[in-house]
Tab-separated table of C-alpha atoms in Angstrom:
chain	number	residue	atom	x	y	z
B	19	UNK	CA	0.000	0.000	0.000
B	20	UNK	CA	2.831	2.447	1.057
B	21	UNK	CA	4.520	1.474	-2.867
B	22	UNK	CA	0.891	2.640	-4.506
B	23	UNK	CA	0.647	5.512	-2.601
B	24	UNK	CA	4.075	6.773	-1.842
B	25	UNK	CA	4.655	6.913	-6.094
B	26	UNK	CA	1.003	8.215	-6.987
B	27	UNK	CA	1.265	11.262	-4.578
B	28	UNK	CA	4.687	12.271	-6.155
B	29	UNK	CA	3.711	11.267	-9.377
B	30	UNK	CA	6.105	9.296	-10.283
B	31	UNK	CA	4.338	5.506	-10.993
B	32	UNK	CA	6.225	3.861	-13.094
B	33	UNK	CA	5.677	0.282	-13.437
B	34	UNK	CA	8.673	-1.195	-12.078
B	35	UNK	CA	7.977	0.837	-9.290
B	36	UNK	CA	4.000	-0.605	-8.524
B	37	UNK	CA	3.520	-3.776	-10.534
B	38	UNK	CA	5.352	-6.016	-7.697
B	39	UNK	CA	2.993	-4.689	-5.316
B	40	UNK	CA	-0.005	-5.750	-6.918
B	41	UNK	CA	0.317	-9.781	-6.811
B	42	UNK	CA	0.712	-9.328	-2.860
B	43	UNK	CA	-2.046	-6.731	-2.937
B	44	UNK	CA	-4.209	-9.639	-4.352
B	45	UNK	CA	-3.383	-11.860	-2.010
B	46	UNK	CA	-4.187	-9.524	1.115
B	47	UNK	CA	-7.480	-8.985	-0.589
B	48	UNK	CA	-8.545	-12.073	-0.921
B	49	UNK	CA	-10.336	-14.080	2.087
B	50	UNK	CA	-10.883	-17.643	2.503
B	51	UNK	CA	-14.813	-19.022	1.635
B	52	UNK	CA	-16.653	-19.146	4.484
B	53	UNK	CA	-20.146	-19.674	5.615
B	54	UNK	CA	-21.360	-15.916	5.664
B	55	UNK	CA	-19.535	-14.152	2.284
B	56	UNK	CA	-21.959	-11.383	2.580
B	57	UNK	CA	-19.923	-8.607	4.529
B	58	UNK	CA	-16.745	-9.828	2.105
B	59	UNK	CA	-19.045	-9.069	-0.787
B	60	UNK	CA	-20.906	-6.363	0.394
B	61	UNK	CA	-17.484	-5.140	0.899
B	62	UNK	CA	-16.532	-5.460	-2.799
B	63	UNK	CA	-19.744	-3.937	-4.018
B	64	UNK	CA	-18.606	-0.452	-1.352
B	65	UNK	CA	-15.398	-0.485	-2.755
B	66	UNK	CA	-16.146	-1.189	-6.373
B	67	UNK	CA	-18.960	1.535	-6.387
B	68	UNK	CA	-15.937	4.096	-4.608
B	69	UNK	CA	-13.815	3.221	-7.363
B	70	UNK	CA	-16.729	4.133	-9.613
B	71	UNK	CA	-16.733	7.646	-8.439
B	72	UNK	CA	-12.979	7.788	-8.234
B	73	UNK	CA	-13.242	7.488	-12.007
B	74	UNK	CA	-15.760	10.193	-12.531
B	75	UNK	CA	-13.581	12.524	-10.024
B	76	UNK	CA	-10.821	12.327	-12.222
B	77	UNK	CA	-12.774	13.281	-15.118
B	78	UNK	CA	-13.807	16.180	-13.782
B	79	UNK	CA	-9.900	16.981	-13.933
B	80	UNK	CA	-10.215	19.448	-11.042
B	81	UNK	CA	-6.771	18.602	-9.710
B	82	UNK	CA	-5.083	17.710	-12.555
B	83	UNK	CA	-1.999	19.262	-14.391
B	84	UNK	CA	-2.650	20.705	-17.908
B	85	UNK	CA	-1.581	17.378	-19.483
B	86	UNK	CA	-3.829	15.917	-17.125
B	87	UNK	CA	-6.542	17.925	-17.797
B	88	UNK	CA	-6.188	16.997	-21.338
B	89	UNK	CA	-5.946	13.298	-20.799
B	90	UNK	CA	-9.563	13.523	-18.583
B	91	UNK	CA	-10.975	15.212	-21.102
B	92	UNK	CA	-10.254	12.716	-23.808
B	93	UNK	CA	-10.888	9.909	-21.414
B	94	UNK	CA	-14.514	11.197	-19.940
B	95	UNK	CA	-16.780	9.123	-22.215
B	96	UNK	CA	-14.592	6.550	-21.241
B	97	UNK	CA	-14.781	6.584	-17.667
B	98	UNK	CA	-18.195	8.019	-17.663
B	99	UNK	CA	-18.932	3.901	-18.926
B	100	UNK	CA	-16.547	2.704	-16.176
B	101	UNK	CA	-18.235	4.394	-13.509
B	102	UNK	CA	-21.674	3.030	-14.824
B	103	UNK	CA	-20.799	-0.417	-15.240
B	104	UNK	CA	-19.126	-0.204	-11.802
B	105	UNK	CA	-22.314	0.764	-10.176
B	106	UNK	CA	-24.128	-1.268	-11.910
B	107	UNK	CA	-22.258	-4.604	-10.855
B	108	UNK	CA	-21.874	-3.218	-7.285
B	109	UNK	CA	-25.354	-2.275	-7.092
B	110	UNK	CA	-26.063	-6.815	-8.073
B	111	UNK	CA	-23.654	-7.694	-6.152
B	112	UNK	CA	-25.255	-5.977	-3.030
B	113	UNK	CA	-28.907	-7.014	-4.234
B	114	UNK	CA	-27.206	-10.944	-5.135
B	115	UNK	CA	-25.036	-10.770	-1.247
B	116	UNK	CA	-28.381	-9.630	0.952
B	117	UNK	CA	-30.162	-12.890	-0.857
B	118	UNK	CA	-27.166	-15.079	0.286
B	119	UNK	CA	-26.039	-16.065	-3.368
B	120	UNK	CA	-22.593	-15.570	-2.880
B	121	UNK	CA	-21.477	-17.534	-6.391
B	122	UNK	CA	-23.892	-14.823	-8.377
B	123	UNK	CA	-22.725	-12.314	-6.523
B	124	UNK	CA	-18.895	-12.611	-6.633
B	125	UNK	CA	-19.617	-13.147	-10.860
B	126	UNK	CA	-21.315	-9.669	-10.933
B	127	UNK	CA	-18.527	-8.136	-9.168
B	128	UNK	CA	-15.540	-10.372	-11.026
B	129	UNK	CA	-17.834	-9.604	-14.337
B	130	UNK	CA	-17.987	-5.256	-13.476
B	131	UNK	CA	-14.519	-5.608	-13.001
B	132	UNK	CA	-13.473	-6.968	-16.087
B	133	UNK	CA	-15.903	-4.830	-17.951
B	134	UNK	CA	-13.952	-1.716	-16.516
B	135	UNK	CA	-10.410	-2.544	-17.358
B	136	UNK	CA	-11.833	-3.755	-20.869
B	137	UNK	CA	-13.199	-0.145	-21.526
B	138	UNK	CA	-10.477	1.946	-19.843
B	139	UNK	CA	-7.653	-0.371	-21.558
B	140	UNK	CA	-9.610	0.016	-24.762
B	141	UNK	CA	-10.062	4.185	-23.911
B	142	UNK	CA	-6.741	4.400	-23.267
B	143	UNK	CA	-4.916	3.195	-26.908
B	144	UNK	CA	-7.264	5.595	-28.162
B	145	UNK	CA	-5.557	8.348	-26.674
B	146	UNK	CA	-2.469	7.146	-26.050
B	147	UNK	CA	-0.549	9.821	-28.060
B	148	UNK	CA	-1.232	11.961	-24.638
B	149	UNK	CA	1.493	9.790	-22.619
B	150	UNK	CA	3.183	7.410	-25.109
B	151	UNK	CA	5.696	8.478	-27.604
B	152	UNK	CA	5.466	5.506	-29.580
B	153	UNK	CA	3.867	7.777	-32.438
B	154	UNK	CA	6.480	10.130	-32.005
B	155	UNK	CA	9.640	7.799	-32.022
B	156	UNK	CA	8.085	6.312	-35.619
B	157	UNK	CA	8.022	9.741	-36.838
B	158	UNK	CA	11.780	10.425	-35.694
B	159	UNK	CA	12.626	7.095	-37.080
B	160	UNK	CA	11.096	7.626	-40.741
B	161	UNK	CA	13.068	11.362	-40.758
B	162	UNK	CA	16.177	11.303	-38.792
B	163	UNK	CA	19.285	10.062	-39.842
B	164	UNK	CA	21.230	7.963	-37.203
B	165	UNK	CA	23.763	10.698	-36.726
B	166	UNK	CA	21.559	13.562	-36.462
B	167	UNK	CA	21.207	14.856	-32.750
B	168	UNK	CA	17.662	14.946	-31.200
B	169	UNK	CA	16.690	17.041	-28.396
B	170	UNK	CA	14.053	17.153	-26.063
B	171	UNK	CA	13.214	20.353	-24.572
B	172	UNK	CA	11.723	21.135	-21.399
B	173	UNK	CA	9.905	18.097	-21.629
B	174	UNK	CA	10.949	14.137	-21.262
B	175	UNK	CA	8.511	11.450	-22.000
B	176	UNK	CA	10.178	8.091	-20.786
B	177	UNK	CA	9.223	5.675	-23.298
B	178	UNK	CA	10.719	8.199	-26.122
B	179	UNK	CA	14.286	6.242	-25.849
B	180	UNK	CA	12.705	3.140	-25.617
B	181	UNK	CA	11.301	3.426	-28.683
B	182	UNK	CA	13.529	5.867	-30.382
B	183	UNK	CA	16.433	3.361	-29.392
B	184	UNK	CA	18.803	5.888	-29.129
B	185	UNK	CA	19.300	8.433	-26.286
B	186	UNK	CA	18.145	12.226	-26.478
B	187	UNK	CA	19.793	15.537	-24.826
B	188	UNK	CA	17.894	17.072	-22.391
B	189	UNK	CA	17.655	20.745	-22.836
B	190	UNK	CA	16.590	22.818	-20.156
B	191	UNK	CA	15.673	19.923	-17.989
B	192	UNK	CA	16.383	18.679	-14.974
B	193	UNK	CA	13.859	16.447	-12.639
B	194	UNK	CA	14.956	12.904	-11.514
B	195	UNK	CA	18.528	13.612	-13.852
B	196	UNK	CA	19.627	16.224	-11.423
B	197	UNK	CA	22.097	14.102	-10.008
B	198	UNK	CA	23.225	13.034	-13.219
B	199	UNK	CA	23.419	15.929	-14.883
B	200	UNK	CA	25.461	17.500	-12.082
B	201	UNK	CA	28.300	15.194	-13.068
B	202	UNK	CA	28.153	15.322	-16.443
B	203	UNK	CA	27.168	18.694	-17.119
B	204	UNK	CA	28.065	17.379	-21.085
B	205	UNK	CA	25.167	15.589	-21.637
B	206	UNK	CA	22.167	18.324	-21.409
B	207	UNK	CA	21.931	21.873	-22.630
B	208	UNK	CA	21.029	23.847	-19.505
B	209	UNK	CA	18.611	26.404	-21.305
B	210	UNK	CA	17.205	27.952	-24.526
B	211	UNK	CA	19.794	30.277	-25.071
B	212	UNK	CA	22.646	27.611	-24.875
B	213	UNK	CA	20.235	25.357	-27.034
B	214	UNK	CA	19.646	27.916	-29.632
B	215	UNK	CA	23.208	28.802	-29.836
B	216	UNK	CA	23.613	25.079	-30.751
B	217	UNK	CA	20.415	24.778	-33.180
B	218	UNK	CA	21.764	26.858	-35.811
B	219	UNK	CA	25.035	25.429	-35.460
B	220	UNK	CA	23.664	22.347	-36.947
B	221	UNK	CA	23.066	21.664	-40.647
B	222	UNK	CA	20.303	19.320	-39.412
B	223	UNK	CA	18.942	18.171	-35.872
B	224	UNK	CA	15.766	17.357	-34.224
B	225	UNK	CA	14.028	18.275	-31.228
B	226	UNK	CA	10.539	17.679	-29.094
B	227	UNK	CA	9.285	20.220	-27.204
B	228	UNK	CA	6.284	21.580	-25.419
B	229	UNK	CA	3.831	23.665	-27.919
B	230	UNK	CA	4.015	26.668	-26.177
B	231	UNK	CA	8.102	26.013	-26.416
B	232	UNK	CA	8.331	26.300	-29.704
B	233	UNK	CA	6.206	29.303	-30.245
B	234	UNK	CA	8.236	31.430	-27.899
B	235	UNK	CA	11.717	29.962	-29.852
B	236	UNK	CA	9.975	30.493	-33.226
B	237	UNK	CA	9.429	34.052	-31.928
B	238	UNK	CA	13.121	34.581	-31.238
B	239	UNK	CA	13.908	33.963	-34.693
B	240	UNK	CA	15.229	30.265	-34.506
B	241	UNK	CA	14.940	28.457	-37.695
B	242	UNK	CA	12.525	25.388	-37.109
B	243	UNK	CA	9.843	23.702	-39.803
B	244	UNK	CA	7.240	21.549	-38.366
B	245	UNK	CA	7.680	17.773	-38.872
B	246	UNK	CA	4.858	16.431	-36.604
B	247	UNK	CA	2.365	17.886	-34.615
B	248	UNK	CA	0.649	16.004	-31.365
B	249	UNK	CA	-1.565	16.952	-28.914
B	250	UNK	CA	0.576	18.190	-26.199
B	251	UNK	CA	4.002	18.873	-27.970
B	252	UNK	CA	5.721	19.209	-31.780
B	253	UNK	CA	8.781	17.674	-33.274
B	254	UNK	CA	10.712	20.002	-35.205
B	255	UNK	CA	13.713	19.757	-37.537
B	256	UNK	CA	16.330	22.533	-37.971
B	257	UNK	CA	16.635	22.356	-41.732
B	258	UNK	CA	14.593	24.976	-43.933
């Protein structure tokens, strides 16, 4: 429990970090058969219906970030249906537990469950340009050559690497490579200027960067055409 929560209130859950918690999480949950399964299931159906309007909390996106806010925007429809089919299988499962049929009861809730992650898994690919950069990496791919430099800038998305397969040079970034950075100052830019200096020093590089980025560069003068655009940042190249 400390894992879950520790990484969701700094914002930080990555899946190495949570998905060895959730076996033993499973376990803890689960309870031995007994003769009275009604306060286990009631249980479920409380909890189920909770995480219900967790879901339409967070599409309300009153605490979230700007990307966030974006991604429960796209996602509302989404978890407007995982709230309802939560409440709905919560709301058997009660009706199933009070009437002491435990196996139709435990279905209803197993069945709600699965229902959920089906839509939110199948929600989620269709937005998934909000916090993947799979989409991005095959553009990079198809237009950089292997020797050209690519920077991202004041951003980092953690599966861009991955699927890049190649590194990128953080510019004007610091978070979780503080440390790093600090001794080996080398491999980042430390800010705009320094990057911009470098930009048209190149005869051809590419960089990510936050919308709002590459406005304010574009209005400085730096040379930059548009390779791809996605919903919360751009890929640029430096050549005309």
């Amino acid at each position: 429990a400390f894992v879950l929560v520790f990484f969701s209130a700094s914002n930080s859950k990555l899946i190495p970090y949570i998905l060895p918690a959730l076996p033993t999480l499973a376990l803890l949950c689960a309870v031995p058969q007994g003769r009275d399964d009604r306060p286990h299931l009631l249980a479920g159906a409380v909890l189920s219906f909770a995480f219900g309007v967790g879901a339409l909390l967070y599409a309300s996106a009153i605490w979230s970030s700007a990307n966030g806010r974006m991604l429960a925007v796209a996602l509302r429809p989404t978890l407007l249906a995982t709230f309802l089919v939560l409440a709905l299988s919560a709301g058997i499962c009660a009706a199933l537990a009070v009437r002491r049929h435990a196996q139709g009861a435990l279905a209803a809730l197993a069945l709600g469950w699965f229902g959920a992650t089906t839509a939110i898994t199948i929600g989620a690919c269709g937005v998934q340009q909000l916090f993947s950069a799979r989409d991005l990496a095959n553009v990079l791919q198809r237009a950089a050559p292997p020797d050209a430099p690519v920077f991202s800038v004041q951003n980092y998305q953690q599966s861009l690497p991955f699927y890049l397969r190649r590194t990128v040079t953080l510019v004007d970034y610091r978070d979780e490579f503080d440390l790093g950075l600090r001794q080996a100052p080398q491999l980042g830019i430390a800010n705009l200027d320094e990057f911009a200096a470098r930009w048209r020093s190149l005869g051809e590089g590419f960089a990510v960067m936050p919308i709002a980025t590459r406005d304010r560069l574009a209005a400085a003068g730096l040379p930059m055409r548009e390779l791809a655009r996605f919903p919360n940042r751009i890929c640029v190249v430096s050549r005309r």
